[in-house]
Short mmCIF file of C-alpha atoms in Angstrom, two decimals:
data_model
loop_
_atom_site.label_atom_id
_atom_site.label_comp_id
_atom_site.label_asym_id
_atom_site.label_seq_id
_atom_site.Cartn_x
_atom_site.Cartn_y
_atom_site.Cartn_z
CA UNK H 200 -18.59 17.99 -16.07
CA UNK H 201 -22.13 17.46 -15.56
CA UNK H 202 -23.33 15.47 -12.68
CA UNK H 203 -26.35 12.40 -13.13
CA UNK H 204 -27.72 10.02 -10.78
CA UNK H 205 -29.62 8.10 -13.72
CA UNK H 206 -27.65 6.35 -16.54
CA UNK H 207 -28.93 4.09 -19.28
CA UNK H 208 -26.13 2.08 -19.71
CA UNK H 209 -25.98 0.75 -15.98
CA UNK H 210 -27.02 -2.42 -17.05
CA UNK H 211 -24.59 -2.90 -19.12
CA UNK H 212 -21.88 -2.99 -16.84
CA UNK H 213 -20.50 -6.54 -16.12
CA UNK H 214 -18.43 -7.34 -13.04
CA UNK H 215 -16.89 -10.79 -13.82
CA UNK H 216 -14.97 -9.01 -16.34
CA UNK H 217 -13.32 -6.49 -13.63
CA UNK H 218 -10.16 -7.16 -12.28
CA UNK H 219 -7.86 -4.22 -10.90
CA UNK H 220 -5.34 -5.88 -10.11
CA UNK H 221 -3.64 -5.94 -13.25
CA UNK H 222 -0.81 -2.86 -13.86
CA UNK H 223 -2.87 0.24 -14.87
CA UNK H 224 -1.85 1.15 -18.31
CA UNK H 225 -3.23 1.88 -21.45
CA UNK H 226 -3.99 -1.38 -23.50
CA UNK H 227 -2.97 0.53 -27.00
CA UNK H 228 -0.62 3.04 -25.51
CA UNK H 229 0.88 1.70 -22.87
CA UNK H 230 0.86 4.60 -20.88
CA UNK H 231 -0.48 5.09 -17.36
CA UNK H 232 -1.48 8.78 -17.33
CA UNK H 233 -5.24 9.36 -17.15
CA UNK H 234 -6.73 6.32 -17.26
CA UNK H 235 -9.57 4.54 -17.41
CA UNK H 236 -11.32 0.92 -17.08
CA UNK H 237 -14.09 0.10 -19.31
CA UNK H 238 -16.78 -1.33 -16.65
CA UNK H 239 -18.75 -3.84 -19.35
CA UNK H 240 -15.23 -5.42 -20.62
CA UNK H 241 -12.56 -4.69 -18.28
CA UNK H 242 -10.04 -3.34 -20.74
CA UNK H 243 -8.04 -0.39 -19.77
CA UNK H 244 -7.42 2.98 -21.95
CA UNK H 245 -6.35 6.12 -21.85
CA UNK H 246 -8.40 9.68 -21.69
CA UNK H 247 -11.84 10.57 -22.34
CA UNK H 248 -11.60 13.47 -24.44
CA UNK H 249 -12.36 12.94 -28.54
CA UNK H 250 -9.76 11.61 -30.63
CA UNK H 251 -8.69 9.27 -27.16
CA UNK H 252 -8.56 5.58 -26.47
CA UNK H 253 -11.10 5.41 -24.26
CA UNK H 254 -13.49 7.50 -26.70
CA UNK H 255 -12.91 5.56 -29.32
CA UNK H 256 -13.60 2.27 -27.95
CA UNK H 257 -16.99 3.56 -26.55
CA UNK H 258 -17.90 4.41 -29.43
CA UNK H 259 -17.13 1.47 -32.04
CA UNK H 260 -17.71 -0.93 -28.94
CA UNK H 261 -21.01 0.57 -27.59
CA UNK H 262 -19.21 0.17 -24.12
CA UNK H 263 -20.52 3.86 -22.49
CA UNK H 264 -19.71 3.33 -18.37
CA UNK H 265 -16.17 3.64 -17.55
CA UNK H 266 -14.57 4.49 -14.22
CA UNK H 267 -11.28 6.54 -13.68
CA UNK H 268 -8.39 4.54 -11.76
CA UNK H 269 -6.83 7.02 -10.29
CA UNK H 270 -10.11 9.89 -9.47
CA UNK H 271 -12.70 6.48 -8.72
CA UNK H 272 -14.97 8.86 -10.65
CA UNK H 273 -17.35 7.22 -13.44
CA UNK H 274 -18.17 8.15 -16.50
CA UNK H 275 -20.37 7.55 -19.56
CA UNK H 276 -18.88 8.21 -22.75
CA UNK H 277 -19.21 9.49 -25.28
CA UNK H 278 -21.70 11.61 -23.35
CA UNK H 279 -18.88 12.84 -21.18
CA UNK H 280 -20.81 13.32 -17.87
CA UNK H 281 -20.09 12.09 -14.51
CA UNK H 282 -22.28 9.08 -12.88
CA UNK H 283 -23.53 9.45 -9.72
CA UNK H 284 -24.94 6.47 -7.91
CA UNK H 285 -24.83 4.62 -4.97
CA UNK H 286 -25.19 1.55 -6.84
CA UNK H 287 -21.83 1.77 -8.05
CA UNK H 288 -20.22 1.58 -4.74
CA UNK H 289 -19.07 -1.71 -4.68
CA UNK H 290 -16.96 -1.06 -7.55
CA UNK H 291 -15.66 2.43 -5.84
CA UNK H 292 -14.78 0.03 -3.02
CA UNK H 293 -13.18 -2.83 -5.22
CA UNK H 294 -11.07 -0.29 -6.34
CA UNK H 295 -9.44 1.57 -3.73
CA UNK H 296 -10.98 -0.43 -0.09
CA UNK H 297 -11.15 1.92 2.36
CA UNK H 298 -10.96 1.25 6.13
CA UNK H 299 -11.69 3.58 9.30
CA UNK H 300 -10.05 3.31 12.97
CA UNK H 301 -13.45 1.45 14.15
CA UNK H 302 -12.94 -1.33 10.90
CA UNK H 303 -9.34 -1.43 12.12
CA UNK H 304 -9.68 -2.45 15.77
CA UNK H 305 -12.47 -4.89 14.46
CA UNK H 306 -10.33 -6.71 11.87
CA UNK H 307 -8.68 -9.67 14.11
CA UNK H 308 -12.30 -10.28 15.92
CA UNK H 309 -14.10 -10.40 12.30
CA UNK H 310 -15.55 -13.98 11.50
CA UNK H 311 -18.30 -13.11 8.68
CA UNK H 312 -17.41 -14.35 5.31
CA UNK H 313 -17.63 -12.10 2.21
CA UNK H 314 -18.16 -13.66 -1.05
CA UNK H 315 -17.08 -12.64 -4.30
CA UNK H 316 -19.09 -11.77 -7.42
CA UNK H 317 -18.88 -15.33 -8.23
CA UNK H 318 -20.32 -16.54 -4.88
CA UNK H 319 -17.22 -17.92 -3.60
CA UNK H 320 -16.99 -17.15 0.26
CA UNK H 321 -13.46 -15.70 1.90
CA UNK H 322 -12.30 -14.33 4.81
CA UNK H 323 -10.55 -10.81 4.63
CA UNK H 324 -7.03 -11.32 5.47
CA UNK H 325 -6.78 -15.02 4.74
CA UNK H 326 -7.24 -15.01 0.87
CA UNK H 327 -4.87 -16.49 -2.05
CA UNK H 328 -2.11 -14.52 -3.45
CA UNK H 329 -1.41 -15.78 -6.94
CA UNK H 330 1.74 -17.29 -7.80
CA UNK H 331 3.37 -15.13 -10.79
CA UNK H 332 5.81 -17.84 -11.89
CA UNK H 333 8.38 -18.36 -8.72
CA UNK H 334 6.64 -16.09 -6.53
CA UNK H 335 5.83 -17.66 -3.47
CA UNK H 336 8.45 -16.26 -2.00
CA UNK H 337 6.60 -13.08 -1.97
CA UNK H 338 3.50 -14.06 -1.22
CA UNK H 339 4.65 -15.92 2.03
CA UNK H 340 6.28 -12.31 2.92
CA UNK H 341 3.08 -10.37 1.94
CA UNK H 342 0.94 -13.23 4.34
CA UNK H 343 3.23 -12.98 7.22
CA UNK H 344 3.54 -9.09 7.08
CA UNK H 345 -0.20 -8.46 6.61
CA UNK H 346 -1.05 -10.09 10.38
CA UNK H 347 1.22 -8.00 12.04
CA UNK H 348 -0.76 -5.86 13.49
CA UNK H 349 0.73 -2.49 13.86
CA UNK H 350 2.16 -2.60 10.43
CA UNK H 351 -1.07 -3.68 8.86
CA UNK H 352 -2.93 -1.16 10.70
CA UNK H 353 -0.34 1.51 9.34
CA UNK H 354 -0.55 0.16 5.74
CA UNK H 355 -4.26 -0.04 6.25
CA UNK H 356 -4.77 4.33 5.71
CA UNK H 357 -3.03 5.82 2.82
CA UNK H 358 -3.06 9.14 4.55
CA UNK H 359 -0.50 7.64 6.97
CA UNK H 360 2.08 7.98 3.62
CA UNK H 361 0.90 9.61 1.51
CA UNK H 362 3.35 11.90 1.23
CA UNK H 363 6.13 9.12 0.44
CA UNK H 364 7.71 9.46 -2.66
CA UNK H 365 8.35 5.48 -2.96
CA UNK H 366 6.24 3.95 -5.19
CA UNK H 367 7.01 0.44 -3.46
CA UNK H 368 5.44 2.09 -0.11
CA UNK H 369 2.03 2.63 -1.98
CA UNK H 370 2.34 -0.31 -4.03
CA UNK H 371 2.54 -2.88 -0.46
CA UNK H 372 -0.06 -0.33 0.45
CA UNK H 373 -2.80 -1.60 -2.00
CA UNK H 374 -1.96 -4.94 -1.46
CA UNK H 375 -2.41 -4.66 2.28
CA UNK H 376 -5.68 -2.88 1.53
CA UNK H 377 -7.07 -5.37 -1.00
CA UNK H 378 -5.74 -8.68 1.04
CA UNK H 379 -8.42 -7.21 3.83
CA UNK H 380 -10.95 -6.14 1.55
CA UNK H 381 -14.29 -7.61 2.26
CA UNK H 382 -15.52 -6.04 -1.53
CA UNK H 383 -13.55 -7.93 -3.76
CA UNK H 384 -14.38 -9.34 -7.01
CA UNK H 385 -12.54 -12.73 -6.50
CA UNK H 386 -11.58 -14.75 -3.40
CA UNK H 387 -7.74 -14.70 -4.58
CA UNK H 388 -5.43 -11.20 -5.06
CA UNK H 389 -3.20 -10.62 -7.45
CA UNK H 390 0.30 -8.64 -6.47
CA UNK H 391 1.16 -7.90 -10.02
CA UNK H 392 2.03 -4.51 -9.54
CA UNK H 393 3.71 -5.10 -6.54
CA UNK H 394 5.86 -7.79 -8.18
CA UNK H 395 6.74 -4.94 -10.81
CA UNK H 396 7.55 -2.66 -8.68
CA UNK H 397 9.82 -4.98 -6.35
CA UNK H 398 11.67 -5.58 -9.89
CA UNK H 399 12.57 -2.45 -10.26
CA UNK H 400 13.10 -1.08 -6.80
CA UNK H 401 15.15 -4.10 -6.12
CA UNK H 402 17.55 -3.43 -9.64
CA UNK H 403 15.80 -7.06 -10.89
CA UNK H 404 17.48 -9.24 -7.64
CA UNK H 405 13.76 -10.18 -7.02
CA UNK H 406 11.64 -10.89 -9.79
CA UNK H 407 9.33 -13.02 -11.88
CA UNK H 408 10.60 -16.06 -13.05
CA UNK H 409 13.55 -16.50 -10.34
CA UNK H 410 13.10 -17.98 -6.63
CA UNK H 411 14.35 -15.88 -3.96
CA UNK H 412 14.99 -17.04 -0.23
CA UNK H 413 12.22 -15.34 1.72
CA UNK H 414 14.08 -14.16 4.92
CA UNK H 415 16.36 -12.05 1.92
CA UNK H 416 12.90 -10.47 0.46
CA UNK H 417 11.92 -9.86 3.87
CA UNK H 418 14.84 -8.00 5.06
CA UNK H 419 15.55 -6.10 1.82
CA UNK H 420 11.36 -5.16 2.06
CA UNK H 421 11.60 -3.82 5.57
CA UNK H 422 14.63 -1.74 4.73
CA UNK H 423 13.24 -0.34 1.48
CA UNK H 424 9.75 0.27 3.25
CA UNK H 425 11.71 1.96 6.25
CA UNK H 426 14.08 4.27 3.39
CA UNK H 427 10.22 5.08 1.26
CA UNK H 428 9.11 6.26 4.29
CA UNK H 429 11.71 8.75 5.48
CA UNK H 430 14.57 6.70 6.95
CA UNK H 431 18.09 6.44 7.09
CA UNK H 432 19.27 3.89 4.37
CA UNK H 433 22.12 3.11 6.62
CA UNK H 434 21.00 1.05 9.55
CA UNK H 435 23.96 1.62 11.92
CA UNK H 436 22.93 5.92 11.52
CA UNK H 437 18.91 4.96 11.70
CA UNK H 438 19.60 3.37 14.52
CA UNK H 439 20.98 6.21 16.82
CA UNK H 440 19.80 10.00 17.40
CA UNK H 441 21.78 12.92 18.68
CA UNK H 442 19.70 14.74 21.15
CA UNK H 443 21.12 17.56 22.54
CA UNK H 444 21.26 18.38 26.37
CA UNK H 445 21.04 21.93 28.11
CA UNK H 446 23.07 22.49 30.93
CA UNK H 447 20.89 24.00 34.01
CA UNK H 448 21.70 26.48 36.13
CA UNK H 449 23.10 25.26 39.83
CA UNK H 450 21.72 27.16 42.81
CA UNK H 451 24.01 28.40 44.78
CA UNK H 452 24.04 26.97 48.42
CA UNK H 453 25.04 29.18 50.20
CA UNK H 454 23.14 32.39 48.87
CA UNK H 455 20.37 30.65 47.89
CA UNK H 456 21.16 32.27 44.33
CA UNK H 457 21.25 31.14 40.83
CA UNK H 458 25.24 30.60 40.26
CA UNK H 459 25.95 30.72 36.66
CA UNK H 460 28.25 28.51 35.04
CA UNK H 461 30.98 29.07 32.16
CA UNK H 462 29.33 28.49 28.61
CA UNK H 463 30.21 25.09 28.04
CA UNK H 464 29.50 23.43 24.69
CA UNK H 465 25.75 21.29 24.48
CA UNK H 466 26.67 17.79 25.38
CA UNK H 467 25.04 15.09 22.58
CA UNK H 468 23.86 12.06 23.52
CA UNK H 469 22.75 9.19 21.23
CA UNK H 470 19.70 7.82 21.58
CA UNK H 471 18.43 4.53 20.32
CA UNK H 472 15.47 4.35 18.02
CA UNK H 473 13.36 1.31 18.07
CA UNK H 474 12.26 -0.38 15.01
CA UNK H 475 8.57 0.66 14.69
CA UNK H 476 10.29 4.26 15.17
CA UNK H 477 11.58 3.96 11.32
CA UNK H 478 8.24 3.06 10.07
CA UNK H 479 6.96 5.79 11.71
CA UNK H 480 4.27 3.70 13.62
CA UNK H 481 3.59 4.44 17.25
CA UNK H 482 3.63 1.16 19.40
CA UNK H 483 2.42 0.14 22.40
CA UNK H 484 3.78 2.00 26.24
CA UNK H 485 5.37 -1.31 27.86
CA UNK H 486 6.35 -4.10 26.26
CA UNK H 487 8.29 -5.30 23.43
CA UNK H 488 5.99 -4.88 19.90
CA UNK H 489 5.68 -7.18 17.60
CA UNK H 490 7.69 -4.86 14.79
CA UNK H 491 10.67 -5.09 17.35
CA UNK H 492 10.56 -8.87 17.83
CA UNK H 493 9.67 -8.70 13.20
CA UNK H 494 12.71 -7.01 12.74
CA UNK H 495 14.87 -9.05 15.64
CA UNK H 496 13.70 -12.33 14.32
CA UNK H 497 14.79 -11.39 10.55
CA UNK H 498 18.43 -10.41 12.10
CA UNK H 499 18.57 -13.48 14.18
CA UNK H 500 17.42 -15.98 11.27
CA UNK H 501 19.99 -14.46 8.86
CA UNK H 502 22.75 -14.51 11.44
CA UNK H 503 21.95 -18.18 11.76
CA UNK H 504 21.71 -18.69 8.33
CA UNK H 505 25.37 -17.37 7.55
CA UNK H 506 26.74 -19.38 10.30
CA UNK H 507 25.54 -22.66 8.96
CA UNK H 508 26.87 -21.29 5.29
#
Protein backbone atom coordinates (compact mmCIF):
# COMPACT_ATOMS: atom_id res chain seq x y z
CA UNK A 1 0.00 0.00 0.00
CA UNK A 2 1.25 3.22 -1.04
CA UNK A 3 2.39 5.69 1.47
CA UNK A 4 1.18 9.85 1.31
CA UNK A 5 1.76 12.60 3.57
CA UNK A 6 -0.82 14.89 1.56
CA UNK A 7 -4.56 13.97 1.38
CA UNK A 8 -7.44 15.97 -0.02
CA UNK A 9 -9.99 14.81 2.03
CA UNK A 10 -8.32 15.90 5.45
CA UNK A 11 -10.71 18.44 5.83
CA UNK A 12 -13.28 16.49 5.75
CA UNK A 13 -12.71 14.63 8.70
CA UNK A 14 -14.95 15.64 11.70
CA UNK A 15 -14.06 14.80 15.30
CA UNK A 16 -17.32 15.44 17.24
CA UNK A 17 -18.61 12.56 15.44
CA UNK A 18 -15.71 10.11 16.86
CA UNK A 19 -16.31 8.09 19.66
CA UNK A 20 -14.28 4.71 20.22
CA UNK A 21 -15.68 3.72 22.83
CA UNK A 22 -18.47 2.01 21.42
CA UNK A 23 -17.92 -2.13 20.74
CA UNK A 24 -15.93 -2.37 17.44
CA UNK A 25 -18.07 -4.14 15.00
CA UNK A 26 -19.30 -3.82 11.73
CA UNK A 27 -22.51 -1.58 11.58
CA UNK A 28 -24.07 -3.92 8.58
CA UNK A 29 -22.27 -7.08 9.46
CA UNK A 30 -21.82 -7.21 12.74
CA UNK A 31 -18.60 -8.62 12.66
CA UNK A 32 -15.39 -7.40 14.30
CA UNK A 33 -12.68 -8.70 11.94
CA UNK A 34 -10.87 -5.97 9.99
CA UNK A 35 -12.37 -3.04 10.77
CA UNK A 36 -12.61 0.27 10.24
CA UNK A 37 -14.07 3.81 11.51
CA UNK A 38 -15.17 6.26 9.03
CA UNK A 39 -13.30 9.57 10.40
CA UNK A 40 -16.07 12.28 8.83
CA UNK A 41 -19.18 10.19 10.40
CA UNK A 42 -18.03 7.90 12.96
CA UNK A 43 -19.75 4.78 11.69
CA UNK A 44 -17.91 1.58 11.82
CA UNK A 45 -17.48 -1.12 8.81
CA UNK A 46 -15.79 -3.78 7.77
CA UNK A 47 -12.70 -4.15 5.09
CA UNK A 48 -11.39 -1.96 2.54
CA UNK A 49 -11.07 -4.07 -0.34
CA UNK A 50 -13.97 -3.64 -3.36
CA UNK A 51 -17.16 -5.24 -2.95
CA UNK A 52 -16.63 -4.34 1.26
CA UNK A 53 -18.55 -2.24 3.71
CA UNK A 54 -16.24 0.18 4.17
CA UNK A 55 -15.76 0.62 0.22
CA UNK A 56 -19.00 0.95 -0.37
CA UNK A 57 -19.91 3.56 1.97
CA UNK A 58 -16.94 5.74 0.71
CA UNK A 59 -18.07 5.63 -2.23
CA UNK A 60 -22.00 6.39 -2.21
CA UNK A 61 -21.19 8.61 0.97
CA UNK A 62 -18.16 10.57 -0.40
CA UNK A 63 -16.66 9.77 3.14
CA UNK A 64 -12.73 8.91 1.78
CA UNK A 65 -10.51 9.06 5.37
CA UNK A 66 -10.98 6.11 7.48
CA UNK A 67 -8.71 4.73 10.18
CA UNK A 68 -8.17 0.95 11.07
CA UNK A 69 -9.12 0.00 14.84
CA UNK A 70 -7.08 -2.52 15.35
CA UNK A 71 -3.55 -1.41 12.90
CA UNK A 72 -4.30 2.74 13.96
CA UNK A 73 -3.32 2.97 10.29
CA UNK A 74 -5.46 5.51 8.02
CA UNK A 75 -6.69 5.26 4.96
CA UNK A 76 -8.41 7.02 2.05
CA UNK A 77 -10.72 5.05 0.13
CA UNK A 78 -11.53 4.27 -2.50
CA UNK A 79 -7.99 5.31 -3.38
CA UNK A 80 -6.69 2.58 -1.13
CA UNK A 81 -3.43 4.26 0.08
CA UNK A 82 -2.15 4.79 3.44
CA UNK A 83 -2.18 8.49 5.12
CA UNK A 84 0.67 9.68 6.60
CA UNK A 85 0.51 12.74 8.76
CA UNK A 86 1.33 14.08 11.87
CA UNK A 87 -1.79 15.90 11.95
CA UNK A 88 -3.65 12.91 12.55
CA UNK A 89 -2.05 12.13 15.78
CA UNK A 90 -4.50 13.09 18.06
CA UNK A 91 -6.80 10.66 16.68
CA UNK A 92 -3.85 7.81 16.72
CA UNK A 93 -3.74 8.82 20.38
CA UNK A 94 -7.63 8.90 21.04
CA UNK A 95 -7.53 5.60 19.93
CA UNK A 96 -5.12 3.53 21.61
CA UNK A 97 -3.34 6.36 24.51
CA UNK A 98 -0.10 5.44 24.97
CA UNK A 99 2.00 6.13 28.10
CA UNK A 100 5.92 5.76 28.81
CA UNK A 101 7.71 5.04 32.36
CA UNK A 102 8.53 9.00 32.55
CA UNK A 103 4.34 9.80 31.90
CA UNK A 104 3.86 7.09 34.53
CA UNK A 105 5.85 8.39 37.49
CA UNK A 106 4.37 11.90 36.50
CA UNK A 107 0.68 10.89 36.60
CA UNK A 108 -0.23 11.54 40.50
CA UNK A 109 1.89 15.03 40.40
CA UNK A 110 -0.05 16.12 37.02
CA UNK A 111 -2.38 19.25 37.61
CA UNK A 112 -2.80 20.63 33.85
CA UNK A 113 -6.23 20.23 32.50
CA UNK A 114 -6.86 18.74 29.02
CA UNK A 115 -9.91 19.66 27.25
CA UNK A 116 -11.88 17.81 24.91
CA UNK A 117 -12.77 18.56 21.28
CA UNK A 118 -15.66 20.34 22.64
CA UNK A 119 -13.62 22.61 24.97
CA UNK A 120 -14.70 21.04 28.06
CA UNK A 121 -11.63 20.88 30.54
CA UNK A 122 -10.81 17.39 32.63
CA UNK A 123 -8.34 16.01 34.55
CA UNK A 124 -6.84 12.56 33.44
CA UNK A 125 -7.81 10.11 35.96
CA UNK A 126 -10.75 11.93 37.47
CA UNK A 127 -13.25 11.83 34.48
CA UNK A 128 -17.03 10.42 34.27
CA UNK A 129 -17.70 6.88 33.56
CA UNK A 130 -21.15 6.61 32.05
CA UNK A 131 -23.81 4.84 33.71
CA UNK A 132 -25.06 1.91 31.23
CA UNK A 133 -28.39 1.36 33.00
CA UNK A 134 -27.43 -0.03 36.75
CA UNK A 135 -23.87 0.33 36.32
CA UNK A 136 -22.48 2.26 38.93
CA UNK A 137 -21.48 -0.48 40.49
CA UNK A 138 -18.81 -0.81 38.00
CA UNK A 139 -17.83 2.35 37.58
CA UNK A 140 -17.17 2.88 41.40
CA UNK A 141 -14.84 -0.41 40.95
CA UNK A 142 -13.16 0.95 37.74
CA UNK A 143 -12.58 4.61 39.92
CA UNK A 144 -11.24 2.96 42.92
CA UNK A 145 -8.97 0.46 40.97
CA UNK A 146 -7.59 3.07 38.54
CA UNK A 147 -5.73 5.15 41.67
CA UNK A 148 -4.05 2.31 42.85
CA UNK A 149 -1.00 2.86 41.85
CA UNK A 150 0.87 -0.24 41.08
CA UNK A 151 -2.05 -1.75 39.36
CA UNK A 152 -2.70 1.29 37.27
CA UNK A 153 0.82 1.57 36.41
CA UNK A 154 0.67 -2.22 35.28
CA UNK A 155 -2.59 -1.71 33.31
CA UNK A 156 -1.07 1.47 32.02
CA UNK A 157 1.51 -0.70 29.14
CA UNK A 158 -0.14 -3.31 27.13
CA UNK A 159 3.18 -4.99 26.64
CA UNK A 160 3.00 -5.90 30.36
CA UNK A 161 0.00 -8.59 29.01
CA UNK A 162 0.00 -8.83 26.10
CA UNK A 163 0.41 -12.17 25.88
CA UNK A 164 -2.87 -12.91 28.06
CA UNK A 165 -5.34 -14.75 26.42
CA UNK A 166 -8.30 -13.03 28.55
CA UNK A 167 -10.08 -10.70 26.76
CA UNK A 168 -11.39 -9.10 30.17
CA UNK A 169 -7.48 -8.38 30.96
CA UNK A 170 -7.24 -6.15 27.74
CA UNK A 171 -10.63 -4.96 27.94
CA UNK A 172 -9.87 -3.22 31.90
CA UNK A 173 -6.71 -2.46 30.01
CA UNK A 174 -8.25 0.19 27.62
CA UNK A 175 -10.29 1.49 30.13
CA UNK A 176 -7.39 2.15 32.45
CA UNK A 177 -5.63 3.68 29.44
CA UNK A 178 -8.47 5.93 28.25
CA UNK A 179 -9.63 7.01 32.05
CA UNK A 180 -5.84 8.66 32.02
CA UNK A 181 -5.85 9.82 28.64
CA UNK A 182 -5.13 13.45 28.33
CA UNK A 183 -6.31 13.09 24.22
CA UNK A 184 -9.74 12.31 24.54
CA UNK A 185 -12.59 13.40 22.55
CA UNK A 186 -15.04 13.92 25.53
CA UNK A 187 -14.51 14.69 29.25
CA UNK A 188 -16.63 11.41 30.19
CA UNK A 189 -15.54 7.46 29.14
CA UNK A 190 -17.60 5.04 28.19
CA UNK A 191 -16.89 1.19 29.53
CA UNK A 192 -19.16 -0.37 27.01
CA UNK A 193 -16.98 -2.96 26.01
CA UNK A 194 -15.88 -3.62 29.26
CA UNK A 195 -19.46 -4.00 30.49
CA UNK A 196 -19.77 -6.68 27.56
CA UNK A 197 -17.14 -8.39 28.29
CA UNK A 198 -17.80 -8.60 32.22
CA UNK A 199 -21.26 -10.18 30.88
CA UNK A 200 -19.84 -12.76 29.43
CA UNK A 201 -16.77 -13.56 31.44
CA UNK A 202 -18.94 -13.40 34.45
CA UNK A 203 -21.78 -16.15 32.73
CA UNK A 204 -24.33 -12.80 32.89
CA UNK A 205 -24.06 -12.51 37.13
CA UNK A 206 -22.93 -8.89 36.29
CA UNK A 207 -24.56 -7.10 33.66
CA UNK A 208 -26.55 -4.26 32.18
CA UNK A 209 -29.72 -3.68 33.51
CA UNK A 210 -29.16 -5.48 37.07
CA UNK A 211 -27.40 -3.82 40.27
CA UNK A 212 -24.65 -5.72 41.69
CA UNK A 213 -23.04 -5.12 45.26
CA UNK A 214 -19.66 -3.62 44.47
CA UNK A 215 -17.35 -5.41 47.02
CA UNK A 216 -18.87 -8.83 44.87
CA UNK A 217 -17.66 -7.12 41.37
CA UNK A 218 -14.59 -6.26 43.03
CA UNK A 219 -13.60 -9.55 44.31
CA UNK A 220 -14.88 -11.61 41.34
CA UNK A 221 -12.66 -8.73 39.05
CA UNK A 222 -9.47 -9.28 40.98
CA UNK A 223 -9.78 -13.02 40.75
CA UNK A 224 -10.64 -13.10 37.05
CA UNK A 225 -7.82 -10.41 36.34
CA UNK A 226 -5.36 -12.60 38.54
CA UNK A 227 -6.69 -16.20 36.43
CA UNK A 228 -6.30 -13.80 32.66
CA UNK A 229 -3.07 -13.21 33.69
CA UNK A 230 -1.58 -16.60 34.50
CA UNK A 231 -2.87 -17.56 37.95
CA UNK A 232 -4.16 -20.23 39.85
CA UNK A 233 -8.07 -20.06 39.78
CA UNK A 234 -8.01 -21.65 43.14
CA UNK A 235 -6.91 -19.20 45.77
CA UNK A 236 -5.94 -21.63 48.57
CA UNK A 237 -3.13 -23.32 45.57
CA UNK A 238 -2.21 -19.50 44.29
CA UNK A 239 -1.52 -18.79 47.46
CA UNK A 240 1.39 -21.27 48.29
CA UNK A 241 4.61 -22.43 46.19
CA UNK A 242 6.65 -25.55 46.54
CA UNK A 243 10.24 -24.61 46.38
CA UNK A 244 12.50 -27.22 46.60
CA UNK A 245 15.61 -27.34 48.98
CA UNK A 246 19.14 -28.99 48.29
CA UNK A 247 20.73 -30.62 50.97
CA UNK A 248 24.57 -29.35 51.36
CA UNK A 249 27.32 -31.18 51.98
CA UNK A 250 28.61 -31.15 55.92
CA UNK A 251 32.35 -30.77 56.42
CA UNK A 252 33.70 -33.10 58.27
CA UNK A 253 35.28 -31.86 61.62
CA UNK A 254 37.57 -33.73 62.22
CA UNK A 255 39.35 -34.20 58.72
CA UNK A 256 38.54 -31.07 57.61
CA UNK A 257 36.84 -33.08 54.61
CA UNK A 258 33.68 -32.92 52.72
CA UNK A 259 31.55 -35.91 54.48
CA UNK A 260 28.90 -36.99 52.19
CA UNK A 261 25.57 -37.78 53.25
CA UNK A 262 23.00 -40.65 52.20
CA UNK A 263 20.76 -39.41 49.18
CA UNK A 264 17.90 -38.24 50.94
CA UNK A 265 14.78 -37.12 49.07
CA UNK A 266 14.58 -32.88 48.25
CA UNK A 267 12.65 -31.50 51.13
CA UNK A 268 9.58 -28.96 49.75
CA UNK A 269 8.72 -26.15 51.43
CA UNK A 270 5.70 -23.88 50.74
CA UNK A 271 6.13 -20.58 50.26
CA UNK A 272 3.62 -17.81 50.45
CA UNK A 273 2.96 -15.60 47.50
CA UNK A 274 1.79 -12.13 48.10
CA UNK A 275 -1.01 -10.65 46.27
CA UNK A 276 0.72 -8.30 43.76
CA UNK A 277 2.74 -11.71 43.06
CA UNK A 278 -0.55 -13.03 41.07
CA UNK A 279 -0.82 -9.97 39.06
CA UNK A 280 2.48 -10.31 38.22
CA UNK A 281 3.41 -6.69 39.40
CA UNK A 282 6.62 -6.12 41.28
CA UNK A 283 6.01 -4.02 44.53
CA UNK A 284 7.85 -2.09 46.63
CA UNK A 285 11.20 -3.79 49.05
CA UNK A 286 9.66 -2.98 52.67
CA UNK A 287 6.44 -2.36 53.43
CA UNK A 288 3.05 -3.58 52.94
CA UNK A 289 1.69 -2.39 49.12
CA UNK A 290 -1.25 -1.09 48.51
CA UNK A 291 -2.41 -4.40 46.26
CA UNK A 292 -1.84 -6.37 49.62
CA UNK A 293 -3.86 -4.05 51.86
CA UNK A 294 -6.64 -3.98 48.04
CA UNK A 295 -6.95 -7.47 48.28
CA UNK A 296 -6.99 -7.69 52.43
CA UNK A 297 -9.58 -5.02 52.62
CA UNK A 298 -11.96 -6.90 49.95
CA UNK A 299 -11.53 -10.22 52.27
CA UNK A 300 -12.10 -8.32 55.41
CA UNK A 301 -15.29 -6.30 54.07
CA UNK A 302 -16.89 -9.54 52.78
CA UNK A 303 -16.09 -11.44 55.96
CA UNK A 304 -17.93 -8.64 57.71
CA UNK A 305 -20.54 -8.57 55.40
CA UNK A 306 -21.51 -12.38 55.90
CA UNK A 307 -21.38 -12.01 59.55
CA UNK A 308 -23.96 -9.31 59.71
CA UNK A 309 -26.08 -11.62 57.01
Amino acid sequence: VDQRQKCPYLDTINRNFLDFDFEKVCSVSLTNLNVYACLVCGKFFQGRGRNTHAYTHSVQAFHHVWIHLGTNKIYCLPDNYEVVNTSLNDIKRALKPEFTRQQLGLLDQNTTLARDVYGVSYLPGFVGLNNLKSTDFVNVVLQALAHVTPLRDFFLQPQNYHLSRSQLVHRFGEVMRKMWSKDNFKSCVSPHEFVQEVTVASKKRFRIGQQAECIDFLAWLLHSLHVGLGGHPRLEQAGVMDVEEEEEDEQDASGGGLKKRKKKPKKKKKKKLRPEDLLGITPPAEGPTVIQQCFQGVVHVKTLTRKKR
